Coordinates of C-alpha atoms in Angstrom, one line a residue:
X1 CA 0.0 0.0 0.0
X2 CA 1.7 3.2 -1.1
X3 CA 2.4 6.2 1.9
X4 CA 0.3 9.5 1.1
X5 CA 4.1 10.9 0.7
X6 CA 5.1 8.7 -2.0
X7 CA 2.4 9.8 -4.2
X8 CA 2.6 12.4 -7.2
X9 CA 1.8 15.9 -6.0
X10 CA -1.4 15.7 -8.4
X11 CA -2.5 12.6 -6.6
X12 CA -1.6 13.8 -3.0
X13 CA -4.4 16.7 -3.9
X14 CA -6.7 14.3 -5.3
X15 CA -6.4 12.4 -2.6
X16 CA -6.2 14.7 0.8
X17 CA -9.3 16.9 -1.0
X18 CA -11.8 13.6 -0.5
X19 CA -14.3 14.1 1.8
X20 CA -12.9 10.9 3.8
X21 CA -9.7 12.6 4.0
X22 CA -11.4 15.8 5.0
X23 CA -13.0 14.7 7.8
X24 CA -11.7 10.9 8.9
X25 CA -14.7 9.8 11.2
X26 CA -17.7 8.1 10.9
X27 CA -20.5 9.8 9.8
X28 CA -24.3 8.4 8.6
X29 CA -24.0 8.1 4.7
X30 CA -26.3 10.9 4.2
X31 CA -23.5 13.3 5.0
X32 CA -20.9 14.0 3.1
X33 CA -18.2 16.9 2.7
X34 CA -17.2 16.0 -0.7
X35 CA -19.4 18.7 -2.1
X36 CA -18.3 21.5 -0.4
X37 CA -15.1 20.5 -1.1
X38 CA -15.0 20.4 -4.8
X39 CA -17.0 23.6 -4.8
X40 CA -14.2 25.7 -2.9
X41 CA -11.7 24.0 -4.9
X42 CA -13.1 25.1 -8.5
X43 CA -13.5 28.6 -6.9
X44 CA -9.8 28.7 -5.5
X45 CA -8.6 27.1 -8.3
X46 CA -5.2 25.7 -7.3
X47 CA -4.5 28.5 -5.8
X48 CA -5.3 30.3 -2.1
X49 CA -7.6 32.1 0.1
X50 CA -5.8 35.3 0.1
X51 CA -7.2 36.7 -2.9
X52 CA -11.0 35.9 -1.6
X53 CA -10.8 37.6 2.0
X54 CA -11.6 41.3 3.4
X55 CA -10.6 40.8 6.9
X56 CA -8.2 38.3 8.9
X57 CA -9.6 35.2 9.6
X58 CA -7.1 34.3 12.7
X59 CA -9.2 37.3 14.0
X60 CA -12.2 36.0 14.4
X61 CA -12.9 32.9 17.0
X62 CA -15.3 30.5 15.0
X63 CA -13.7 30.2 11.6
X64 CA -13.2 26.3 11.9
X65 CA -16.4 24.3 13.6
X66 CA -15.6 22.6 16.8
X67 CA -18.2 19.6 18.1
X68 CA -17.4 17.0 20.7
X69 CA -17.2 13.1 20.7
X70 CA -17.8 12.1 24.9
X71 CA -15.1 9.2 25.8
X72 CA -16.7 8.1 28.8
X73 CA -20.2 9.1 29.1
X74 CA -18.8 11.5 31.8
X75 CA -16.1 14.5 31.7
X76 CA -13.8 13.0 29.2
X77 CA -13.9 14.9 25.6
X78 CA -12.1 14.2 22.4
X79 CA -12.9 17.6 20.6
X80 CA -13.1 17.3 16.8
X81 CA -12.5 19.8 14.4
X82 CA -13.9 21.1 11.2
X83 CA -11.6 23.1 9.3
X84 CA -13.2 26.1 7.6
X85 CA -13.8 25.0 3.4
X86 CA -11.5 27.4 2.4
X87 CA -8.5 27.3 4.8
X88 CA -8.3 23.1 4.0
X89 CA -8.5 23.5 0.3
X90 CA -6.4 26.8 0.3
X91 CA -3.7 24.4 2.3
X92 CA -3.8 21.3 0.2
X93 CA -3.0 24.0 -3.1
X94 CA 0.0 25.2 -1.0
X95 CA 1.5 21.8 0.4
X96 CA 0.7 19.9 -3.0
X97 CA 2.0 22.4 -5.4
X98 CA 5.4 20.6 -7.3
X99 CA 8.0 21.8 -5.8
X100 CA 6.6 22.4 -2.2
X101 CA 5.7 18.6 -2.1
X102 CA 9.1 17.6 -3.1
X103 CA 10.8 19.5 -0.5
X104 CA 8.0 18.0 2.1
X105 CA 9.1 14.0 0.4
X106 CA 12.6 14.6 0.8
X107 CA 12.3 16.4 4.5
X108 CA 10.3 13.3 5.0
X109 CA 12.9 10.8 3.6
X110 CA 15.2 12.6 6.0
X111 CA 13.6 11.1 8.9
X112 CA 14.3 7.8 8.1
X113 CA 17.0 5.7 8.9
X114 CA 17.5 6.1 13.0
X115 CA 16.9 4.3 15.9
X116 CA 12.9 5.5 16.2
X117 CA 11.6 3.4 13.2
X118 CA 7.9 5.6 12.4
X119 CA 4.8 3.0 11.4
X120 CA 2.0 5.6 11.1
X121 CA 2.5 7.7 7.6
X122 CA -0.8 8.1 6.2
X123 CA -1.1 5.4 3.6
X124 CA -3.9 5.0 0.8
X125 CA -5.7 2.1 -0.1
X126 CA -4.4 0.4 -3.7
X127 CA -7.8 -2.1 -4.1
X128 CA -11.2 -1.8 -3.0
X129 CA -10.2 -1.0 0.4
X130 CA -11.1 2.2 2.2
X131 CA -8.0 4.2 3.4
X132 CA -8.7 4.0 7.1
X133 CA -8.9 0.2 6.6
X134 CA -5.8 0.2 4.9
X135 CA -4.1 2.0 7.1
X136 CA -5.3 -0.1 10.1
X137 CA -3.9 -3.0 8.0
X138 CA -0.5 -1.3 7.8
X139 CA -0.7 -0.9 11.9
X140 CA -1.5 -4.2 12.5
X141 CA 1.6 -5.7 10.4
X142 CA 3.9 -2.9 11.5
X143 CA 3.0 -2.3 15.1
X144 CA 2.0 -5.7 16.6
X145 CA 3.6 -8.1 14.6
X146 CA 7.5 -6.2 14.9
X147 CA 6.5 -6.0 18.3
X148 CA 6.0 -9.6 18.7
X149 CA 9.0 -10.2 16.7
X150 CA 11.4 -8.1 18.8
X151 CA 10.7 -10.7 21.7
X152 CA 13.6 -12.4 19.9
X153 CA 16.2 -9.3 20.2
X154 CA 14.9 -7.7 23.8
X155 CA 13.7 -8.5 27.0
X156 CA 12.1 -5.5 28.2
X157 CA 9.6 -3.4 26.6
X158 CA 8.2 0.5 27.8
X159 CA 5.2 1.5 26.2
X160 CA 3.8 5.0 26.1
X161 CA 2.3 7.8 24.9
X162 CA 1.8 11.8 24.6
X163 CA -0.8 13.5 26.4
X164 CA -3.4 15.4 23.7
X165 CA -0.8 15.2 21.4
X166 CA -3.1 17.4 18.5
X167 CA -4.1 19.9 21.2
X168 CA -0.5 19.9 22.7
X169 CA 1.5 20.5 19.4
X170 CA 3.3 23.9 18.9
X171 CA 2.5 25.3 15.7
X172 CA 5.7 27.1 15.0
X173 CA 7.9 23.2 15.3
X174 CA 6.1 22.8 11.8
X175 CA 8.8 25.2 10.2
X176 CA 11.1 24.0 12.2
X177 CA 10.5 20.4 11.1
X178 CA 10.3 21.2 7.6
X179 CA 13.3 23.1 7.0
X180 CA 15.6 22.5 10.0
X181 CA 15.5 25.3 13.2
X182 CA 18.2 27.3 12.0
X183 CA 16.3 28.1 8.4
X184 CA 13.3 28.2 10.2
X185 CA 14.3 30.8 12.8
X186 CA 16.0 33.0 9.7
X187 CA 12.9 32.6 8.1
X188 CA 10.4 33.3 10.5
X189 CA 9.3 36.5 8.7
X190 CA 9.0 35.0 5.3
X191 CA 5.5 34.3 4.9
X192 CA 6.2 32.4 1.7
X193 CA 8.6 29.7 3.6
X194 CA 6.4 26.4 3.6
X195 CA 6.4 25.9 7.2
X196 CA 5.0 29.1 7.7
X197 CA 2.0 29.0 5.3
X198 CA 1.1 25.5 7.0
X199 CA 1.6 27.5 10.3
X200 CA -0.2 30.7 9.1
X201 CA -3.6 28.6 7.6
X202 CA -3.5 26.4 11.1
X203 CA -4.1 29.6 13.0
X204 CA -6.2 31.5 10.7
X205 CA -9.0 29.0 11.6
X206 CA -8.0 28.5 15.3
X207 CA -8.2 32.2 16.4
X208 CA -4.2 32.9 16.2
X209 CA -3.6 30.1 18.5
X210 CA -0.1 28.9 18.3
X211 CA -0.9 25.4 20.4
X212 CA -2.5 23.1 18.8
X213 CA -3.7 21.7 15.5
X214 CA -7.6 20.7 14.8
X215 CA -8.3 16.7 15.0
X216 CA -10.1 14.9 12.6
X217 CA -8.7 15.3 9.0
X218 CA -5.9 13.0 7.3
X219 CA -4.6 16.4 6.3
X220 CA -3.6 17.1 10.3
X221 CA -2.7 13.7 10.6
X222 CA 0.1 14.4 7.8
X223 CA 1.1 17.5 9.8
X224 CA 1.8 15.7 12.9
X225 CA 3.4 12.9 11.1
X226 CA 5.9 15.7 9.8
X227 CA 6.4 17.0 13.4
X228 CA 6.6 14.0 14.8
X229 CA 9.5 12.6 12.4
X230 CA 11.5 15.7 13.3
X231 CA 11.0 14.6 16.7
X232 CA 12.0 11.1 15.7
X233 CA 15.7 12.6 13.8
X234 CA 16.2 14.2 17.2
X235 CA 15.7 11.6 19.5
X236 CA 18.3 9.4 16.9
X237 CA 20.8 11.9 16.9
X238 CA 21.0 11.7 21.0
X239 CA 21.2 7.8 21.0
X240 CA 22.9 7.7 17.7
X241 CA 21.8 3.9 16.5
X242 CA 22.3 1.3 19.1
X243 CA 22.2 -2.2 19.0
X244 CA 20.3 -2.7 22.7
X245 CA 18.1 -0.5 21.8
X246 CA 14.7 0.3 19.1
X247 CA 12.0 2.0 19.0
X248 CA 8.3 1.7 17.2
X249 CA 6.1 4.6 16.6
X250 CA 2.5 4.9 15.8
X251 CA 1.5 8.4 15.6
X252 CA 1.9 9.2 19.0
X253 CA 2.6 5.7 20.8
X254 CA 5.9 4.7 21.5
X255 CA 7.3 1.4 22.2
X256 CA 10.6 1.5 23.6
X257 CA 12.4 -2.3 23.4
X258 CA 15.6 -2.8 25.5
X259 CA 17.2 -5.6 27.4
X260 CA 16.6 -3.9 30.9
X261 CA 15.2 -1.2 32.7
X262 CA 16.8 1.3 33.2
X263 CA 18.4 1.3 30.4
X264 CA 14.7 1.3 28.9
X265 CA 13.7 4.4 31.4
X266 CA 17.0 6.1 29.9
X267 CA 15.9 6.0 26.2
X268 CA 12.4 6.9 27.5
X269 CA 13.9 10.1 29.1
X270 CA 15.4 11.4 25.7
X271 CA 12.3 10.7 23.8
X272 CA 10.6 12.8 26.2
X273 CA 13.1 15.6 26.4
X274 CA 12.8 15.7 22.8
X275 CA 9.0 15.8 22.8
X276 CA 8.5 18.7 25.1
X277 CA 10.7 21.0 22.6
X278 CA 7.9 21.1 20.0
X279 CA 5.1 21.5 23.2
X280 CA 4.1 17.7 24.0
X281 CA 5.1 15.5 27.2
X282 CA 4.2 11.8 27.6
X283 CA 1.9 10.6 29.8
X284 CA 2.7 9.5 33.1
X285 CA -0.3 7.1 34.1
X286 CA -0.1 5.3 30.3
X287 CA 3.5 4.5 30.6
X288 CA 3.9 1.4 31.3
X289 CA 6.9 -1.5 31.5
X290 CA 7.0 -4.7 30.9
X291 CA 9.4 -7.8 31.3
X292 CA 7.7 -10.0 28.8
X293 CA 7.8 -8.3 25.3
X294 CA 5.1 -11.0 23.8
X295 CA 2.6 -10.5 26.9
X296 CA 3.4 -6.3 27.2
X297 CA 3.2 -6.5 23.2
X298 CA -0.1 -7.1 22.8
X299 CA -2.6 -5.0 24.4
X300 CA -5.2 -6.2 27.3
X301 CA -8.1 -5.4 26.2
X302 CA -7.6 -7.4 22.8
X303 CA -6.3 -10.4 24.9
X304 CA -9.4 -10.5 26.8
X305 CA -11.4 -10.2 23.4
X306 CA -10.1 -12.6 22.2
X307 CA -11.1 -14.7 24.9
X308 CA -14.5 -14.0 24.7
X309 CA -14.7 -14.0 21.2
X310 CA -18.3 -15.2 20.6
X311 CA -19.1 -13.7 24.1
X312 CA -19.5 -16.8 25.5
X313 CA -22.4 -17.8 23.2
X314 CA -21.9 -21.7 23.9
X315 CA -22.7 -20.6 27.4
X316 CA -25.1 -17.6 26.9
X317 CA -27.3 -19.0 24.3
X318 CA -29.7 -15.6 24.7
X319 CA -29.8 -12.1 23.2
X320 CA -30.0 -10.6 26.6
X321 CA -27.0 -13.0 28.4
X322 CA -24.7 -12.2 25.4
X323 CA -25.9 -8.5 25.7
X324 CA -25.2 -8.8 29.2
X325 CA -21.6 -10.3 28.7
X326 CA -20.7 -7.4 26.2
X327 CA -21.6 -4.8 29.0
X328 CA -19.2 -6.3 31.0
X329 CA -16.3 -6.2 29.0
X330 CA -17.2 -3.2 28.3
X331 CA -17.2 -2.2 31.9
X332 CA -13.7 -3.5 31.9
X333 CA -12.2 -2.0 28.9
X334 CA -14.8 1.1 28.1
X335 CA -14.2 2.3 24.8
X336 CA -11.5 0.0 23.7
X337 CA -10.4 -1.2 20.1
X338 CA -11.9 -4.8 21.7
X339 CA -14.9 -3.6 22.7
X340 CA -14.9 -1.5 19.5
X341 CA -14.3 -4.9 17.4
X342 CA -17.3 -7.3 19.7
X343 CA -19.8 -4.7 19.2
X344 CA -19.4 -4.4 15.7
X345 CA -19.5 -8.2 15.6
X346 CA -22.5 -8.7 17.4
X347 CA -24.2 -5.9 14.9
X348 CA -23.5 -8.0 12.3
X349 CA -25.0 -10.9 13.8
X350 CA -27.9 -10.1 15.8
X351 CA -30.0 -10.8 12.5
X352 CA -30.9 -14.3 13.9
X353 CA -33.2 -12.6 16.3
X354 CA -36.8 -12.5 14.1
X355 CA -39.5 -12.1 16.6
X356 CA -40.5 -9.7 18.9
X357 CA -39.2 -11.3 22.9
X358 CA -40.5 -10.7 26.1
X359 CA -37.2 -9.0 27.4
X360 CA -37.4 -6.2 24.7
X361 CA -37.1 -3.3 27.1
X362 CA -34.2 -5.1 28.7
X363 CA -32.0 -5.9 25.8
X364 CA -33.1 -2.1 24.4
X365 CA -32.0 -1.2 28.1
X366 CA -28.4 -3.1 28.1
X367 CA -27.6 -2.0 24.6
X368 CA -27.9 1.6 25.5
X369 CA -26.0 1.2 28.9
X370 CA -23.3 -0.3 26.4
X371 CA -23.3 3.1 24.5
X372 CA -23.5 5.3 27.7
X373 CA -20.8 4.3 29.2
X374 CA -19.0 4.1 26.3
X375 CA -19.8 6.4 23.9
X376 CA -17.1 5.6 21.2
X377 CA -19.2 2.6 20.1
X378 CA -22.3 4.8 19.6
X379 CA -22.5 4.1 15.4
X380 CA -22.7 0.1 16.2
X381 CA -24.6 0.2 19.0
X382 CA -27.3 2.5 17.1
X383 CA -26.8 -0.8 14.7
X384 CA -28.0 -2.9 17.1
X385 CA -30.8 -0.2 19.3
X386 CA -32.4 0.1 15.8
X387 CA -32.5 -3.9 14.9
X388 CA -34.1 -4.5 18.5
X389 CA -36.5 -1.8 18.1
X390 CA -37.6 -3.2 14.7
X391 CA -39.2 -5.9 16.1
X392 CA -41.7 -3.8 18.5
X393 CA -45.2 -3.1 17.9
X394 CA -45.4 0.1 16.0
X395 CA -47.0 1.7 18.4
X396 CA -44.5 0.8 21.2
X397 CA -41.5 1.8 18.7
X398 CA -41.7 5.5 19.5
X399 CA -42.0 5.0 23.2
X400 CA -38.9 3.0 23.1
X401 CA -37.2 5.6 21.4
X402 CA -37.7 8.1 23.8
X403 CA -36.5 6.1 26.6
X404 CA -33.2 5.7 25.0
X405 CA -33.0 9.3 23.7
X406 CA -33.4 10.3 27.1
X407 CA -30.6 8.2 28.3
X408 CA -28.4 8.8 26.0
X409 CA -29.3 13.0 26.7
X410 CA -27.4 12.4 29.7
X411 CA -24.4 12.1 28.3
X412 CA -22.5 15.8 28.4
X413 CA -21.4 17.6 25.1
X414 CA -21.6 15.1 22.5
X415 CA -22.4 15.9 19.1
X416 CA -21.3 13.1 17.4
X417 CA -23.9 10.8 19.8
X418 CA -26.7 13.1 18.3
X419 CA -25.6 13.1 14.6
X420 CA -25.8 9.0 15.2
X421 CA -29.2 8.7 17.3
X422 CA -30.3 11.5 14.2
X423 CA -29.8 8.2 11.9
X424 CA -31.8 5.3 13.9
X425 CA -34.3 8.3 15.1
X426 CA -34.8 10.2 11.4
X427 CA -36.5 7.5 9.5
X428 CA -39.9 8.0 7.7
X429 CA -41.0 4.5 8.4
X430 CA -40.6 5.7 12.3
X431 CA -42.8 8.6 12.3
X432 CA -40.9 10.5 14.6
X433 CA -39.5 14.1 15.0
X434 CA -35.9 14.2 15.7
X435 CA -34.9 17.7 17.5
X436 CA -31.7 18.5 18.4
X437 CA -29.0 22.0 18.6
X438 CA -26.4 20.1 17.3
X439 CA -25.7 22.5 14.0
X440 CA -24.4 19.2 12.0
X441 CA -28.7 17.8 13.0
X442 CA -30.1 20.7 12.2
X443 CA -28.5 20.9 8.6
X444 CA -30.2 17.2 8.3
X445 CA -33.4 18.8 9.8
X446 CA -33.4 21.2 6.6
X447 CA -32.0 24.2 8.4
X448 CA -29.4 26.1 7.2
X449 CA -27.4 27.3 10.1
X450 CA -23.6 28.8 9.6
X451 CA -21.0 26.3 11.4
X452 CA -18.0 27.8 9.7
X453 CA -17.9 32.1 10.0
X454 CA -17.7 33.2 6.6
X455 CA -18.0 36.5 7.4
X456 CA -14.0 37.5 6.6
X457 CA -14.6 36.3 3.0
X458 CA -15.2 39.1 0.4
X459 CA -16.0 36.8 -2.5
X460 CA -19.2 36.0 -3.5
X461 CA -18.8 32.8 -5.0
X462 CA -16.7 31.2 -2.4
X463 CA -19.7 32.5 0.1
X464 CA -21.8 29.9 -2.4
X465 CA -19.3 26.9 -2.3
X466 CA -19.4 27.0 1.9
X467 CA -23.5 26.0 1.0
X468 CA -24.0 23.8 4.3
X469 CA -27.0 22.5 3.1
X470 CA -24.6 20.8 0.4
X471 CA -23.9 18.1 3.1
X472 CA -26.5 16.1 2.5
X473 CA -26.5 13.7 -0.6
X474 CA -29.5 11.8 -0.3
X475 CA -32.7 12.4 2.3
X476 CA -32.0 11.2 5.5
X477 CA -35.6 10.4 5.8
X478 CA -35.6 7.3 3.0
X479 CA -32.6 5.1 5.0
X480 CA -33.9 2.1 6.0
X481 CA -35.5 1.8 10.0
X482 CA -32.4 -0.7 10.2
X483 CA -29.1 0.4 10.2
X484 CA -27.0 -2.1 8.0
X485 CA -23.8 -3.8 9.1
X486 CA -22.1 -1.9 5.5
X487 CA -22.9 1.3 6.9
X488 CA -20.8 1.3 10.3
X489 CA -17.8 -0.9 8.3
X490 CA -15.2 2.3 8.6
X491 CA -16.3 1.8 12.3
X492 CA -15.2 -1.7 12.5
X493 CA -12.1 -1.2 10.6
X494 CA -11.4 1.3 12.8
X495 CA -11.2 -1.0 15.7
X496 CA -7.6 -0.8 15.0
X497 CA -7.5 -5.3 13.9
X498 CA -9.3 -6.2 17.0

């Protein structure tokens, strides 16, 4: 599968200007970004949003749209970022133009080679693969499977991570990275220097902030990774390439294999000293050691999955026990790739279920616990809520409903909860209104409200492109009552191989 870096520069636009690059969650199929997209970009027209704008747009502090994605039903957010239209596609022009994209594939190439060896460069799919499945493929053979192979060369792995590593990132390190912190720093008023247009669009849509890039895009993935291998070049030019010594990283994971210790917790100190320089430090609680590199290699949560790998169903012949046995794993590992992976599995086979049982409410009632607690699986788990539901009497359907949309209410700041209980909720064949102040719903709904500030752009026809209603490629009201397995698949591959 080729790296998003070893493409063309005419392909690497193609490519980072799909809407599935653009935004890199999951979303109903009813929504799409691709529209917008191509719009701005036949307005812009290679070129960049300069030319279109009447005012500064780092002035102003709603340019990009923020919404939230809840991690554990309680105080724990993973903010997600839209970036304004204009300041993506006015990016991708600058990075992907010939000659900038070569100096970004040979700063890239620059990395290679030291003792950090970097498994996470965006790659793109080369069949019928979706790109996130493709580059969970390329995780699972680069990550776990050297991992599992170093258990011949080391005795002791460390395994860790950086804290909000998108929100954490200093904005300025992406000059730095690009063109070494000497050029950079004689640069720094040279608003034409790469690294600084990549700096200067970041801010423009984050009100001038200098920490922090927005999460969500393949785009900012491709930024970090750029960061991130300067950080790697630094962190081998302190330990120079020892034998006792390598390290795997993915993203912002780092597995640290050694033969003891402390001369693990050594090498773990110069990654971090090298981390805080661009603005990000590890986290203390997820660092973790291990004297068995096969057991510390592969994670708990998938160990334990794999364990109950049909939930037990020789055991739990019934809907509700196996419901009852997912909710327990995922009281164990909330959230997880595992729990991820089971959930999606038992979408997919919860089919056998035809008639309407007794213990409705109660399955209905597990399922959305399952989702409540941990929010992350909300796109299978609507899978399943909208099979069970199904099977009620119409009338009792829309009661039903309500119950779990006033569960799931409970859960603080979560947007992307509501543009999923939108999908299971919308349907004709249901009859019922779906409300909600969630901008992305109320787009669905038929509104039109403004959830990127346009208000710095002076031209007319890029005002038209950023058409929110565009969003919506088919009526959200004809899906079927029953979400199919197909629609949450870049969910399931994005259980990260579970």
């Amino acid at each position: 599968m080729p790296q998003i870096i070893e493409l063309p520069s005419a392909d690497a636009r193609v490519h980072l200007l799909k809407g599935s690059s653009y935004f890199n969650g999951d979303f109903p199929r009813y929504i799409s970004f691709e529209p917008v997209l191509q719009a701005v970009a036949a307005v812009l027209n290679g070129g960049d949003y300069h030319g279109f704008k009447s005012a500064k747009p780092y002035e102003l502090p709603n340019v990009n749209y923020s919404f939230t994605a809840n991690k554990d039903g309680r105080l724990a957010w993973r903010p997600l970022e839209l970036i304004h239209p204009a300041l993506y596609v006015s990016l991708v022009n600058a990075l992907t133009t010939e000659a900038n994209w070569a100096t970004v594939q040979h700063r890239m190439e620059s990395f290679k080679g030291g003792v950090v060896e970097c498994c996470s460069s965006p790659v793109v799919s080369s069949d019928h693969q979706t790109d996130v499945a493709a580059q969970i493929l390329s995780w699972w053979q680069a990550v776990e499977q050297k991992s599992l192979a170093y258990s011949l060369e080391y005795t002791y792995l460390l395994h860790t991570d950086v804290t909000d590593c998108y929100g954490a990132l200093y904005t300025h390190s992406i000059p730095w990275a690009l063109h070494g912190l000497p050029a950079a720093k004689d640069g720094k008023k040279d608003a034409s220097l790469l690294g600084n247009v990549v700096d200067s669009h970041i801010q423009a849509g984050r009100y001038g902030q200098t920490n922090g890039i927005p999460q969500g895009s393949v785009l900012m993935d491709f930024v970090a990774e750029i960061v991130l291998g300067y950080v790697d070049s630094m962190i081998s030019d302190a330990l120079g390439n020892p034998a006792d010594v390598r390290i795997l990283r993915y993203r912002d994971d780092y597995r640290i294999f050694s033969n003891n210790q402390e001369r693990g917790e050594e090498v773990l100190k110069t990654v971090s000293d090298k981390l805080r320089s661009v603005g990000m430090r590890l986290g203390v609680s997820k660092t973790i050691g291990c004297s068995n590199v096969v057991e510390g290699s592969v994670k708990p949560d998938k160990l334990a999955g794999i364990e109950l790998q049909d939930l037990g169903s020789a055991n739990a012949k019934t809907i509700q026990k196996q419901l009852l046995r997912l909710h327990a794993f995922g009281r164990r590992y909330p959230n997880s790739g595992a729990l991820k992976r089971l959930v999606s599995e038992f979408h997919s086979s919860i089919a056998k279920q035809t008639d309407c049982p007794d213990d409705l409410d109660v399955q209905v009632a597990i399922a959305t616990d399952i989702a409540y607690t941990s929010p992350s699986t909300i796109p299978a788990v609507a899978g399943i809520l909208s099979y069970l539901i199904s099977l009620a009497p119409i009338g009792e359907k829309s009661g039903l409903w309500s119950r779990v949309r006033g569960k799931m209410a409970r859960v603080p700041y979560n947007g992307y909860l509501e543009v999923w209980m939108q999908r299971v909720i919308k349907p004709k064949s249901l009859g019922i209104a779906f409300e909600s102040e969630e901008p992305i719903c109320r787009i669905v709904n038929g509104e039109s409200p403004a959830i990127w500030d346009c208000t710095w752009i002076s031209s007319t026809a890029l005002k038209s492109a950023i058409d929110v209603t565009k969003l919506v490629i088919s009526d959200p009201i004809e899906v079927l009552e029953v979400v199919q397995p197909e629609e949450v698949e870049l969910f399931k591959q994005n259980a990260f191989s579970y």
